[in-house]
Tab-separated table of C-alpha atoms in Angstrom:
chain	number	residue	atom	x	y	z
A	1	UNK	CA	30.882	45.098	177.085
A	2	UNK	CA	30.001	48.399	178.358
A	3	UNK	CA	27.240	48.972	176.131
A	4	UNK	CA	25.620	45.443	177.169
A	5	UNK	CA	26.044	46.537	180.925
A	6	UNK	CA	23.866	49.690	179.970
A	7	UNK	CA	21.125	47.178	178.648
A	8	UNK	CA	21.336	44.898	182.004
A	9	UNK	CA	19.388	45.474	184.829
A	10	UNK	CA	18.890	43.963	188.454
A	11	UNK	CA	15.941	41.711	188.712
A	12	UNK	CA	15.280	42.234	192.104
A	13	UNK	CA	14.948	46.173	191.495
A	14	UNK	CA	12.842	45.761	188.158
A	15	UNK	CA	10.261	43.539	189.756
A	16	UNK	CA	7.287	44.776	191.964
A	17	UNK	CA	4.775	42.462	193.496
A	18	UNK	CA	1.588	44.315	194.223
A	19	UNK	CA	-1.852	43.108	195.845
A	20	UNK	CA	-5.115	45.025	194.682
A	21	UNK	CA	-8.793	45.250	195.051
A	22	UNK	CA	-11.567	47.215	193.571
A	23	UNK	CA	-11.584	50.980	194.230
A	24	UNK	CA	-13.660	53.972	193.381
A	25	UNK	CA	-12.668	54.248	189.675
A	26	UNK	CA	-9.774	51.726	189.194
A	27	UNK	CA	-8.118	49.292	191.339
A	28	UNK	CA	-6.475	50.290	194.493
A	29	UNK	CA	-3.096	48.967	195.601
A	30	UNK	CA	-2.976	47.687	198.965
A	31	UNK	CA	0.637	46.744	198.995
A	32	UNK	CA	3.770	46.476	196.842
A	33	UNK	CA	7.257	45.266	197.733
A	34	UNK	CA	10.236	43.835	195.659
A	35	UNK	CA	11.149	40.115	195.613
A	36	UNK	CA	13.871	38.861	197.863
A	37	UNK	CA	15.741	37.120	195.143
A	38	UNK	CA	14.971	36.062	191.632
A	39	UNK	CA	17.791	33.696	190.777
A	40	UNK	CA	15.248	30.689	190.290
A	41	UNK	CA	13.783	32.489	187.243
A	42	UNK	CA	16.753	34.536	185.926
A	43	UNK	CA	19.563	32.711	186.757
A	44	UNK	CA	22.340	33.109	189.358
A	45	UNK	CA	23.398	36.723	188.527
A	46	UNK	CA	19.824	37.750	188.741
A	47	UNK	CA	19.889	40.158	185.870
A	48	UNK	CA	17.665	40.990	183.073
A	49	UNK	CA	18.899	41.973	179.553
A	50	UNK	CA	17.596	44.081	176.915
A	51	UNK	CA	15.894	46.808	178.340
A	52	UNK	CA	16.187	50.161	180.087
A	53	UNK	CA	14.005	51.946	182.144
A	54	UNK	CA	12.172	48.272	182.895
A	55	UNK	CA	9.493	47.999	185.111
A	56	UNK	CA	7.699	44.216	185.799
A	57	UNK	CA	4.661	44.387	188.224
A	58	UNK	CA	3.273	41.150	189.162
A	59	UNK	CA	-0.328	41.920	190.724
A	60	UNK	CA	-2.630	39.775	192.624
A	61	UNK	CA	-6.431	40.181	193.260
A	62	UNK	CA	-5.874	40.598	197.172
A	63	UNK	CA	-8.805	37.823	197.529
A	64	UNK	CA	-8.624	35.498	195.015
A	65	UNK	CA	-5.177	36.042	194.057
A	66	UNK	CA	-5.914	36.380	190.036
A	67	UNK	CA	-2.479	37.308	188.653
A	68	UNK	CA	-1.447	39.767	186.105
A	69	UNK	CA	1.897	40.515	184.839
A	70	UNK	CA	2.392	44.091	183.636
A	71	UNK	CA	5.621	45.084	181.531
A	72	UNK	CA	6.658	48.495	180.649
A	73	UNK	CA	10.081	49.797	179.810
A	74	UNK	CA	11.704	53.122	178.273
A	75	UNK	CA	13.978	51.386	175.842
A	76	UNK	CA	14.504	47.474	174.274
A	77	UNK	CA	17.739	46.401	172.824
A	78	UNK	CA	17.517	45.419	169.087
A	79	UNK	CA	18.977	41.778	168.511
A	80	UNK	CA	22.305	41.528	167.190
A	81	UNK	CA	22.915	38.059	165.768
A	82	UNK	CA	22.460	35.734	168.923
A	83	UNK	CA	22.069	38.483	171.394
A	84	UNK	CA	18.701	39.274	171.894
A	85	UNK	CA	16.668	40.829	174.782
A	86	UNK	CA	15.201	38.454	177.433
A	87	UNK	CA	11.993	37.192	176.438
A	88	UNK	CA	10.049	37.981	179.500
A	89	UNK	CA	6.746	36.411	178.908
A	90	UNK	CA	8.496	33.080	177.795
A	91	UNK	CA	10.372	33.192	181.061
A	92	UNK	CA	7.400	33.521	183.131
A	93	UNK	CA	5.322	31.007	181.255
A	94	UNK	CA	6.740	28.050	183.380
A	95	UNK	CA	6.058	29.922	186.756
A	96	UNK	CA	2.545	31.318	186.254
A	97	UNK	CA	-0.761	30.783	184.718
A	98	UNK	CA	-1.902	31.819	181.123
A	99	UNK	CA	-4.382	34.253	182.548
A	100	UNK	CA	-1.301	36.208	183.885
A	101	UNK	CA	-0.719	37.481	180.249
A	102	UNK	CA	-4.076	39.116	179.415
A	103	UNK	CA	-4.110	42.919	178.796
A	104	UNK	CA	-3.849	45.307	182.012
A	105	UNK	CA	-7.125	46.745	180.974
A	106	UNK	CA	-9.038	43.532	180.755
A	107	UNK	CA	-7.408	42.696	184.037
A	108	UNK	CA	-8.284	46.023	185.894
A	109	UNK	CA	-11.973	45.616	184.503
A	110	UNK	CA	-12.303	42.259	186.150
A	111	UNK	CA	-11.081	43.586	189.439
A	112	UNK	CA	-13.484	46.649	189.090
A	113	UNK	CA	-16.466	44.623	187.766
A	114	UNK	CA	-16.281	41.145	189.689
A	115	UNK	CA	-19.720	40.890	190.914
A	116	UNK	CA	-18.583	37.748	193.151
A	117	UNK	CA	-15.850	39.311	194.896
A	118	UNK	CA	-17.979	40.648	197.849
A	119	UNK	CA	-19.327	37.136	198.686
A	120	UNK	CA	-15.728	35.607	198.365
A	121	UNK	CA	-14.709	33.443	201.405
A	122	UNK	CA	-11.556	31.401	201.597
A	123	UNK	CA	-11.802	27.952	200.907
A	124	UNK	CA	-11.726	25.091	203.499
A	125	UNK	CA	-12.706	25.609	207.140
A	126	UNK	CA	-12.204	28.564	209.662
A	127	UNK	CA	-9.686	27.542	212.246
A	128	UNK	CA	-9.472	30.857	214.238
A	129	UNK	CA	-9.726	34.604	214.182
A	130	UNK	CA	-7.623	37.034	215.819
A	131	UNK	CA	-6.551	40.819	216.137
A	132	UNK	CA	-3.246	42.506	215.855
A	133	UNK	CA	-2.752	46.289	216.068
A	134	UNK	CA	-6.544	46.695	215.986
A	135	UNK	CA	-7.001	45.023	212.383
A	136	UNK	CA	-8.887	41.503	212.009
A	137	UNK	CA	-7.422	38.167	210.780
A	138	UNK	CA	-8.548	34.693	209.929
A	139	UNK	CA	-6.796	31.597	209.517
A	140	UNK	CA	-8.459	28.883	206.990
A	141	UNK	CA	-7.395	25.429	206.089
A	142	UNK	CA	-8.016	23.042	203.237
A	143	UNK	CA	-6.840	19.984	201.630
A	144	UNK	CA	-4.977	20.704	198.184
A	145	UNK	CA	-7.375	17.965	196.556
A	146	UNK	CA	-10.059	20.623	196.986
A	147	UNK	CA	-10.302	22.622	193.477
A	148	UNK	CA	-10.507	26.128	195.098
A	149	UNK	CA	-7.721	25.658	197.314
A	150	UNK	CA	-5.591	24.310	194.385
A	151	UNK	CA	-6.596	27.313	192.360
A	152	UNK	CA	-5.466	29.636	195.014
A	153	UNK	CA	-1.943	27.963	195.259
A	154	UNK	CA	-1.628	27.621	191.545
A	155	UNK	CA	-1.741	31.320	191.393
A	156	UNK	CA	0.198	32.590	194.484
A	157	UNK	CA	3.159	30.062	194.511
A	158	UNK	CA	5.440	31.879	192.376
A	159	UNK	CA	6.091	33.598	195.408
A	160	UNK	CA	7.710	30.805	196.870
A	161	UNK	CA	10.507	31.161	194.421
A	162	UNK	CA	10.802	34.696	195.262
A	163	UNK	CA	10.848	34.741	198.995
A	164	UNK	CA	11.916	30.999	200.277
A	165	UNK	CA	15.289	29.856	199.876
A	166	UNK	CA	15.637	26.788	197.878
A	167	UNK	CA	11.706	26.580	197.725
A	168	UNK	CA	9.916	25.154	194.549
A	169	UNK	CA	6.334	25.135	193.406
A	170	UNK	CA	3.994	22.182	194.326
A	171	UNK	CA	3.001	19.471	191.663
A	172	UNK	CA	-0.700	20.355	191.331
A	173	UNK	CA	-1.602	17.801	188.660
A	174	UNK	CA	-0.823	14.906	190.644
A	175	UNK	CA	-3.382	11.918	191.798
A	176	UNK	CA	-5.841	12.933	194.335
A	177	UNK	CA	-4.506	10.441	197.048
A	178	UNK	CA	-1.231	12.573	197.010
A	179	UNK	CA	-3.072	15.942	196.886
A	180	UNK	CA	-4.947	14.639	199.684
A	181	UNK	CA	-1.670	14.389	202.024
A	182	UNK	CA	-1.120	18.342	201.412
A	183	UNK	CA	-2.955	20.790	203.535
A	184	UNK	CA	-2.794	24.331	203.010
A	185	UNK	CA	-3.385	27.233	205.748
A	186	UNK	CA	-4.133	30.659	204.522
A	187	UNK	CA	-3.897	33.866	206.696
A	188	UNK	CA	-6.437	36.431	205.305
A	189	UNK	CA	-7.010	40.045	206.695
A	190	UNK	CA	-10.698	40.892	207.130
A	191	UNK	CA	-11.062	44.593	205.760
A	192	UNK	CA	-13.732	47.002	205.460
A	193	UNK	CA	-13.525	47.496	201.903
A	194	UNK	CA	-14.139	51.403	200.510
A	195	UNK	CA	-16.524	50.214	197.583
A	196	UNK	CA	-19.460	47.704	198.091
A	197	UNK	CA	-18.209	45.409	195.233
A	198	UNK	CA	-14.568	44.885	196.878
A	199	UNK	CA	-13.952	41.686	198.856
A	200	UNK	CA	-13.623	42.118	202.376
A	201	UNK	CA	-10.686	39.205	202.374
A	202	UNK	CA	-6.854	40.261	201.729
A	203	UNK	CA	-4.322	37.642	201.648
A	204	UNK	CA	-1.375	37.951	204.480
A	205	UNK	CA	0.276	34.725	204.043
A	206	UNK	CA	-0.086	30.928	203.728
A	207	UNK	CA	1.873	27.480	204.829
A	208	UNK	CA	1.652	24.216	203.659
A	209	UNK	CA	2.005	20.878	205.517
A	210	UNK	CA	2.381	17.300	204.266
A	211	UNK	CA	1.657	13.791	205.557
A	212	UNK	CA	4.457	11.131	205.544
A	213	UNK	CA	2.423	7.947	206.284
A	214	UNK	CA	4.201	6.068	208.895
A	215	UNK	CA	4.700	2.392	209.509
A	216	UNK	CA	4.073	1.330	212.981
A	217	UNK	CA	4.985	-2.495	213.538
A	218	UNK	CA	2.970	-4.210	215.920
A	219	UNK	CA	4.841	-5.623	218.840
A	220	UNK	CA	3.821	-9.003	219.901
A	221	UNK	CA	3.184	-9.220	223.801
A	222	UNK	CA	3.795	-12.363	225.893
A	223	UNK	CA	4.628	-14.505	222.977
A	224	UNK	CA	1.218	-14.095	220.927
A	225	UNK	CA	1.247	-15.806	217.936
A	226	UNK	CA	0.582	-14.021	214.509
A	227	UNK	CA	-2.883	-15.461	214.319
A	228	UNK	CA	-4.039	-13.005	216.829
A	229	UNK	CA	-2.779	-10.090	214.367
A	230	UNK	CA	-5.788	-8.691	212.542
A	231	UNK	CA	-5.528	-9.280	208.907
A	232	UNK	CA	-6.690	-6.942	205.976
A	233	UNK	CA	-6.698	-7.131	202.139
A	234	UNK	CA	-5.547	-4.720	199.675
A	235	UNK	CA	-7.003	-2.848	198.014
A	236	UNK	CA	-9.010	-2.073	200.992
A	237	UNK	CA	-12.990	-2.554	200.747
A	238	UNK	CA	-13.498	1.320	201.592
A	239	UNK	CA	-10.991	3.964	200.439
A	240	UNK	CA	-8.154	5.174	202.818
A	241	UNK	CA	-7.648	8.968	203.293
A	242	UNK	CA	-4.482	10.002	204.309
A	243	UNK	CA	-5.715	11.840	207.380
A	244	UNK	CA	-7.052	8.398	208.762
A	245	UNK	CA	-3.397	6.897	208.742
A	246	UNK	CA	-0.569	7.290	211.164
A	247	UNK	CA	1.703	10.232	210.145
A	248	UNK	CA	4.414	12.314	210.425
A	249	UNK	CA	3.663	15.825	209.309
A	250	UNK	CA	6.023	18.121	207.945
A	251	UNK	CA	5.524	21.804	207.614
A	252	UNK	CA	6.970	22.536	204.389
A	253	UNK	CA	6.250	26.286	202.985
A	254	UNK	CA	5.536	29.016	205.239
A	255	UNK	CA	5.350	32.484	203.707
A	256	UNK	CA	4.160	35.801	205.390
A	257	UNK	CA	4.126	38.716	202.866
A	258	UNK	CA	6.685	41.374	203.553
A	259	UNK	CA	3.952	44.133	203.902
A	260	UNK	CA	2.583	42.002	207.070
A	261	UNK	CA	5.987	41.235	208.795
A	262	UNK	CA	6.590	42.079	212.404
A	263	UNK	CA	2.808	41.916	213.326
A	264	UNK	CA	2.850	38.388	214.921
A	265	UNK	CA	1.256	36.724	211.986
A	266	UNK	CA	3.884	34.199	211.782
A	267	UNK	CA	3.277	33.009	215.100
A	268	UNK	CA	-0.592	32.877	214.811
A	269	UNK	CA	-0.031	30.886	211.963
A	270	UNK	CA	2.518	28.418	213.456
A	271	UNK	CA	0.379	27.977	216.464
A	272	UNK	CA	-2.755	27.423	214.581
A	273	UNK	CA	-1.061	24.740	212.739
A	274	UNK	CA	0.485	22.989	215.795
A	275	UNK	CA	-2.865	23.105	217.415
A	276	UNK	CA	-4.672	21.455	214.487
A	277	UNK	CA	-1.738	18.822	214.416
A	278	UNK	CA	-1.884	18.355	218.266
A	279	UNK	CA	-5.523	17.689	218.036
A	280	UNK	CA	-5.096	15.032	215.301
A	281	UNK	CA	-5.200	11.489	216.659
A	282	UNK	CA	-3.082	10.299	213.742
A	283	UNK	CA	-0.542	12.743	213.718
A	284	UNK	CA	2.523	11.110	215.679
A	285	UNK	CA	5.219	14.014	214.932
A	286	UNK	CA	5.689	17.566	213.563
A	287	UNK	CA	8.652	18.348	211.468
A	288	UNK	CA	9.894	21.126	209.605
A	289	UNK	CA	11.613	20.896	206.038
A	290	UNK	CA	14.882	23.138	205.615
A	291	UNK	CA	13.870	25.878	207.866
A	292	UNK	CA	15.830	29.361	207.364
A	293	UNK	CA	16.906	31.264	210.389
A	294	UNK	CA	14.081	33.455	210.945
A	295	UNK	CA	11.684	30.308	210.755
A	296	UNK	CA	13.942	28.427	213.302
A	297	UNK	CA	13.781	31.344	215.883
A	298	UNK	CA	9.851	31.620	215.384
A	299	UNK	CA	9.629	28.141	216.001
A	300	UNK	CA	11.786	28.125	219.037
A	301	UNK	CA	9.823	30.952	220.657
A	302	UNK	CA	6.378	29.110	219.866
A	303	UNK	CA	7.520	26.043	221.015
A	304	UNK	CA	9.212	27.045	224.145
A	305	UNK	CA	5.999	29.195	224.994
A	306	UNK	CA	3.869	26.006	224.441
A	307	UNK	CA	6.184	23.766	226.526
A	308	UNK	CA	6.095	26.578	229.383
A	309	UNK	CA	2.367	27.137	229.509
A	310	UNK	CA	1.111	23.387	229.131
A	311	UNK	CA	3.356	22.568	232.315
A	312	UNK	CA	5.774	20.297	230.349
A	313	UNK	CA	8.981	22.174	231.570
A	314	UNK	CA	7.635	21.976	235.111
A	315	UNK	CA	8.174	18.391	235.065
A	316	UNK	CA	11.713	18.483	233.775
A	317	UNK	CA	14.665	18.695	236.269
A	318	UNK	CA	18.482	18.364	236.194
A	319	UNK	CA	19.733	16.113	238.731
A	320	UNK	CA	22.750	17.596	240.581
A	321	UNK	CA	23.245	15.045	243.135
A	322	UNK	CA	25.825	12.849	241.200
A	323	UNK	CA	28.342	10.460	242.928
A	324	UNK	CA	31.421	12.647	243.081
A	325	UNK	CA	33.309	9.586	241.596
A	326	UNK	CA	31.762	10.034	238.423
A	327	UNK	CA	32.857	13.607	238.218
A	328	UNK	CA	36.560	13.212	238.710
A	329	UNK	CA	39.002	14.454	236.137
A	330	UNK	CA	40.274	11.229	234.900
A	331	UNK	CA	40.055	9.681	231.373
A	332	UNK	CA	37.574	7.156	231.020
A	333	UNK	CA	35.100	8.506	233.773
A	334	UNK	CA	32.159	9.987	232.572
A	335	UNK	CA	28.567	10.826	233.819
A	336	UNK	CA	25.986	8.923	231.641
A	337	UNK	CA	23.049	11.154	230.546
A	338	UNK	CA	20.753	8.828	232.380
A	339	UNK	CA	22.049	10.093	235.681
A	340	UNK	CA	21.348	13.670	234.700
A	341	UNK	CA	17.685	13.626	233.210
A	342	UNK	CA	14.973	11.069	233.410
A	343	UNK	CA	15.042	9.823	229.840
A	344	UNK	CA	11.728	7.857	230.100
A	345	UNK	CA	9.988	10.839	231.358
A	346	UNK	CA	11.603	13.162	228.459
A	347	UNK	CA	10.315	10.574	225.945
A	348	UNK	CA	6.901	10.481	227.105
A	349	UNK	CA	6.509	14.201	227.298
A	350	UNK	CA	8.270	14.488	223.717
A	351	UNK	CA	5.574	12.258	222.360
A	352	UNK	CA	2.847	13.580	224.283
A	353	UNK	CA	3.857	17.006	222.377
A	354	UNK	CA	4.610	15.433	219.074
A	355	UNK	CA	7.932	17.484	219.019
A	356	UNK	CA	10.730	15.876	216.803
A	357	UNK	CA	13.806	14.724	218.869
A	358	UNK	CA	16.270	17.202	217.914
A	359	UNK	CA	14.013	20.167	218.319
A	360	UNK	CA	12.713	18.852	221.708
A	361	UNK	CA	16.023	18.038	223.421
A	362	UNK	CA	17.115	21.352	222.233
A	363	UNK	CA	14.216	23.185	224.203
A	364	UNK	CA	14.824	21.122	227.173
A	365	UNK	CA	18.690	22.511	227.109
A	366	UNK	CA	17.110	26.057	226.845
A	367	UNK	CA	14.654	25.548	229.804
A	368	UNK	CA	17.228	23.748	231.909
A	369	UNK	CA	19.774	26.609	231.573
A	370	UNK	CA	17.151	29.437	232.197
A	371	UNK	CA	16.836	27.573	235.669
A	372	UNK	CA	20.459	28.654	236.457
A	373	UNK	CA	21.294	31.798	238.207
A	374	UNK	CA	22.388	34.384	235.711
A	375	UNK	CA	25.723	35.037	237.462
A	376	UNK	CA	26.764	31.252	237.199
A	377	UNK	CA	25.987	31.347	233.292
A	378	UNK	CA	27.623	34.478	232.843
A	379	UNK	CA	30.745	33.618	234.559
A	380	UNK	CA	31.221	30.547	232.384
A	381	UNK	CA	33.860	27.865	233.043
A	382	UNK	CA	36.081	30.059	235.721
A	383	UNK	CA	33.529	29.000	238.484
A	384	UNK	CA	33.521	25.321	237.848
A	385	UNK	CA	37.169	24.365	239.214
A	386	UNK	CA	34.919	22.098	241.754
A	387	UNK	CA	33.264	20.444	239.198
A	388	UNK	CA	30.336	18.355	240.512
A	389	UNK	CA	31.568	19.113	244.079
A	390	UNK	CA	30.986	22.639	244.076
A	391	UNK	CA	28.883	24.078	247.001
A	392	UNK	CA	26.846	26.438	244.915
A	393	UNK	CA	24.004	24.682	243.632
A	394	UNK	CA	23.802	26.997	240.466
A	395	UNK	CA	27.642	26.426	239.925
A	396	UNK	CA	27.046	22.604	240.255
A	397	UNK	CA	24.067	22.708	237.941
A	398	UNK	CA	25.814	24.801	235.363
A	399	UNK	CA	28.715	22.184	235.433
A	400	UNK	CA	26.346	19.279	235.072
A	401	UNK	CA	24.377	21.224	232.045
A	402	UNK	CA	27.451	21.883	230.495
A	403	UNK	CA	28.517	18.162	230.548
A	404	UNK	CA	24.929	17.419	229.014
A	405	UNK	CA	25.288	19.520	225.975
A	406	UNK	CA	28.822	18.580	225.576
A	407	UNK	CA	27.803	14.758	225.475
A	408	UNK	CA	25.183	15.723	222.791
A	409	UNK	CA	27.621	17.799	220.653
A	410	UNK	CA	30.144	14.806	220.894
A	411	UNK	CA	27.667	12.163	219.864
A	412	UNK	CA	26.349	14.505	216.896
A	413	UNK	CA	29.872	15.108	215.457
A	414	UNK	CA	31.452	11.709	216.516
A	415	UNK	CA	32.761	10.940	212.988
A	416	UNK	CA	34.382	14.400	212.682
A	417	UNK	CA	35.877	14.734	216.337
A	418	UNK	CA	37.148	11.156	216.328
A	419	UNK	CA	39.761	12.413	213.560
A	420	UNK	CA	41.396	14.863	215.818
A	421	UNK	CA	43.810	14.348	218.691
A	422	UNK	CA	42.489	14.543	222.285
A	423	UNK	CA	43.222	18.332	222.942
A	424	UNK	CA	42.100	19.656	219.594
A	425	UNK	CA	38.851	17.581	220.107
A	426	UNK	CA	38.265	19.279	223.402
A	427	UNK	CA	38.968	22.430	222.016
A	428	UNK	CA	36.274	22.001	219.355
A	429	UNK	CA	33.727	20.918	221.555
A	430	UNK	CA	34.290	23.714	224.081
A	431	UNK	CA	34.001	26.315	221.232
A	432	UNK	CA	30.804	24.844	220.093
A	433	UNK	CA	29.548	24.672	223.356
A	434	UNK	CA	30.282	28.606	223.842
A	435	UNK	CA	28.453	29.349	220.717
A	436	UNK	CA	25.463	26.916	221.825
A	437	UNK	CA	25.154	28.919	225.217
A	438	UNK	CA	25.481	32.425	223.381
A	439	UNK	CA	22.360	31.353	221.089
A	440	UNK	CA	20.505	30.034	224.061
A	441	UNK	CA	20.997	33.361	226.036
A	442	UNK	CA	19.777	35.168	222.789
A	443	UNK	CA	16.836	33.060	222.560
A	444	UNK	CA	15.867	33.210	226.116
A	445	UNK	CA	16.175	36.934	226.202
A	446	UNK	CA	13.845	37.118	223.134
A	447	UNK	CA	11.255	34.874	224.704
A	448	UNK	CA	11.324	37.152	227.874
A	449	UNK	CA	10.637	40.211	225.576
A	450	UNK	CA	8.108	38.373	223.648
A	451	UNK	CA	6.485	37.358	227.015
A	452	UNK	CA	6.270	40.842	228.116
A	453	UNK	CA	4.959	42.296	224.697
A	454	UNK	CA	2.069	39.414	224.822
A	455	UNK	CA	1.360	40.476	228.212
A	456	UNK	CA	0.929	44.255	227.395
A	457	UNK	CA	-0.907	43.828	224.240
A	458	UNK	CA	-3.490	41.451	225.954
A	459	UNK	CA	-2.356	38.093	224.004
A	460	UNK	CA	-1.445	39.921	220.474
A	461	UNK	CA	1.901	38.341	220.403
A	462	UNK	CA	3.354	41.032	217.951
A	463	UNK	CA	6.737	41.021	219.056
A	464	UNK	CA	7.130	37.515	217.842
A	465	UNK	CA	8.996	38.051	214.946
A	466	UNK	CA	10.533	41.194	216.209
A	467	UNK	CA	11.996	39.341	219.171
A	468	UNK	CA	13.515	36.806	216.648
A	469	UNK	CA	15.942	39.554	215.251
A	470	UNK	CA	13.820	39.589	212.072
A	471	UNK	CA	16.238	42.176	210.321
A	472	UNK	CA	16.197	42.840	206.562
A	473	UNK	CA	18.213	40.101	205.073
A	474	UNK	CA	20.593	40.320	202.215
A	475	UNK	CA	19.331	39.508	199.035
A	476	UNK	CA	22.099	37.130	198.673
A	477	UNK	CA	21.526	33.235	198.644
A	478	UNK	CA	22.382	31.314	201.763
A	479	UNK	CA	24.118	28.035	201.811
A	480	UNK	CA	21.970	25.191	200.757
A	481	UNK	CA	21.554	23.240	204.017
A	482	UNK	CA	19.584	20.182	204.728
A	483	UNK	CA	17.839	20.732	208.152
A	484	UNK	CA	15.123	18.367	208.572
A	485	UNK	CA	14.244	16.961	211.640
A	486	UNK	CA	14.308	13.421	210.244
A	487	UNK	CA	17.944	13.831	209.933
A	488	UNK	CA	19.079	13.339	213.773
A	489	UNK	CA	22.924	13.055	212.864
A	490	UNK	CA	23.355	16.443	211.017
A	491	UNK	CA	26.476	17.800	212.519
A	492	UNK	CA	26.229	20.936	214.725
A	493	UNK	CA	28.123	23.052	212.414
A	494	UNK	CA	25.366	22.817	209.857
A	495	UNK	CA	23.055	25.555	209.457
A	496	UNK	CA	21.251	27.778	212.143
A	497	UNK	CA	21.152	24.950	214.812
A	498	UNK	CA	24.375	25.538	215.797
A	499	UNK	CA	25.164	28.970	214.669
A	500	UNK	CA	28.870	27.582	214.673
A	501	UNK	CA	31.335	27.010	212.275
A	502	UNK	CA	33.487	25.389	214.686
A	503	UNK	CA	32.484	21.661	213.920
């Protein structure tokens, strides 16, 4: 056993990921980092058996992402019966292209002698360019049915398994109709290379989005007969493109390389994508697939800033002039949500901004909380003995705000809460409410820090990821949580949304 452990190595430590470009005499390394986790490839233990001094360097050309896997080691275990060293080439084959396994000398020659590199341009269309810390960046977008886009993804998407929890590579051999529903957004840095034949482009990260075609039933107005409804035939006389059909767009994979973290690239990429979705006449709603905590925070900051800047929040008010009879401390007496907020207005604003219901109403709660004086918020429930009859307008607003959030918590967790007795049920809701308040306060502090940093940097929001608490994460695996905006009945205790184990 001890002998086998001497031949076992942590896969996360053994693997390096590098991006290179042509240099003076040999390829120049622009960045190197370890994967966050390797269990999709090497199993739950994330161990590689059969080597000592193992080093696996997964290299990519920084511009066109041509891959190469270079394997070196000091010693290799001699097979004893069925106990054999891990066949690294075979284990990597399902995850990368055949071109990854050419000789290192051949890969280096390709990088050094690539006469097309200096003329390389990312595929698709240029969406925007921006600067961060005195460096220039561009965001490009193209459909997955574009062979050039598909080639880049086929080369780079092994990184999804290294950095996105539960992430899986895209199926690239699907029909064009399906591929056309995928869109890819690349972030590239525009460099000034040290040699004339090197490409000026270096990858920073990328994201993908997928269109879910949305069925929109026709509502008959004033008893109109079905004969007035326009008919159509299948198959259609002209080819239909997914972008021409009403769709809910879901942001799927979102990756900024570790060497570019905390420079604001995530917020630039997210905002560029949302801007594109808002401009699309066929996009009806923007959702996100299973976001982790860091992306959740990034999304909250970006969406909150957007709703603030486009005057959406200025239209939303919490009604604190409620009939005192509805605030009496009696069983069965409750304040309807419709008395606290203008629900038709909220839905109109939500549809205009194309934000999914769950995300939108969280942002509304954050905004309404920010409008209450800090002393009332920090005092908690201790100042609310007068309930809705409090003379202080901020105390009254905080009482109704708490009531609003409690109603949402109860509705989202009704199936769990109805199994508890009244006292325990009230305690659970109150505990979850406290954690929601704490999380909103953290996010509001982050938005203020972000706003100040953006103002000081002249619009280069480099503090975005930093404000989100983007600390180095453990290399362990988080719980597999389904956190999709389609699932409106997900419990508050599931995933980051609640930051709560109460429910």
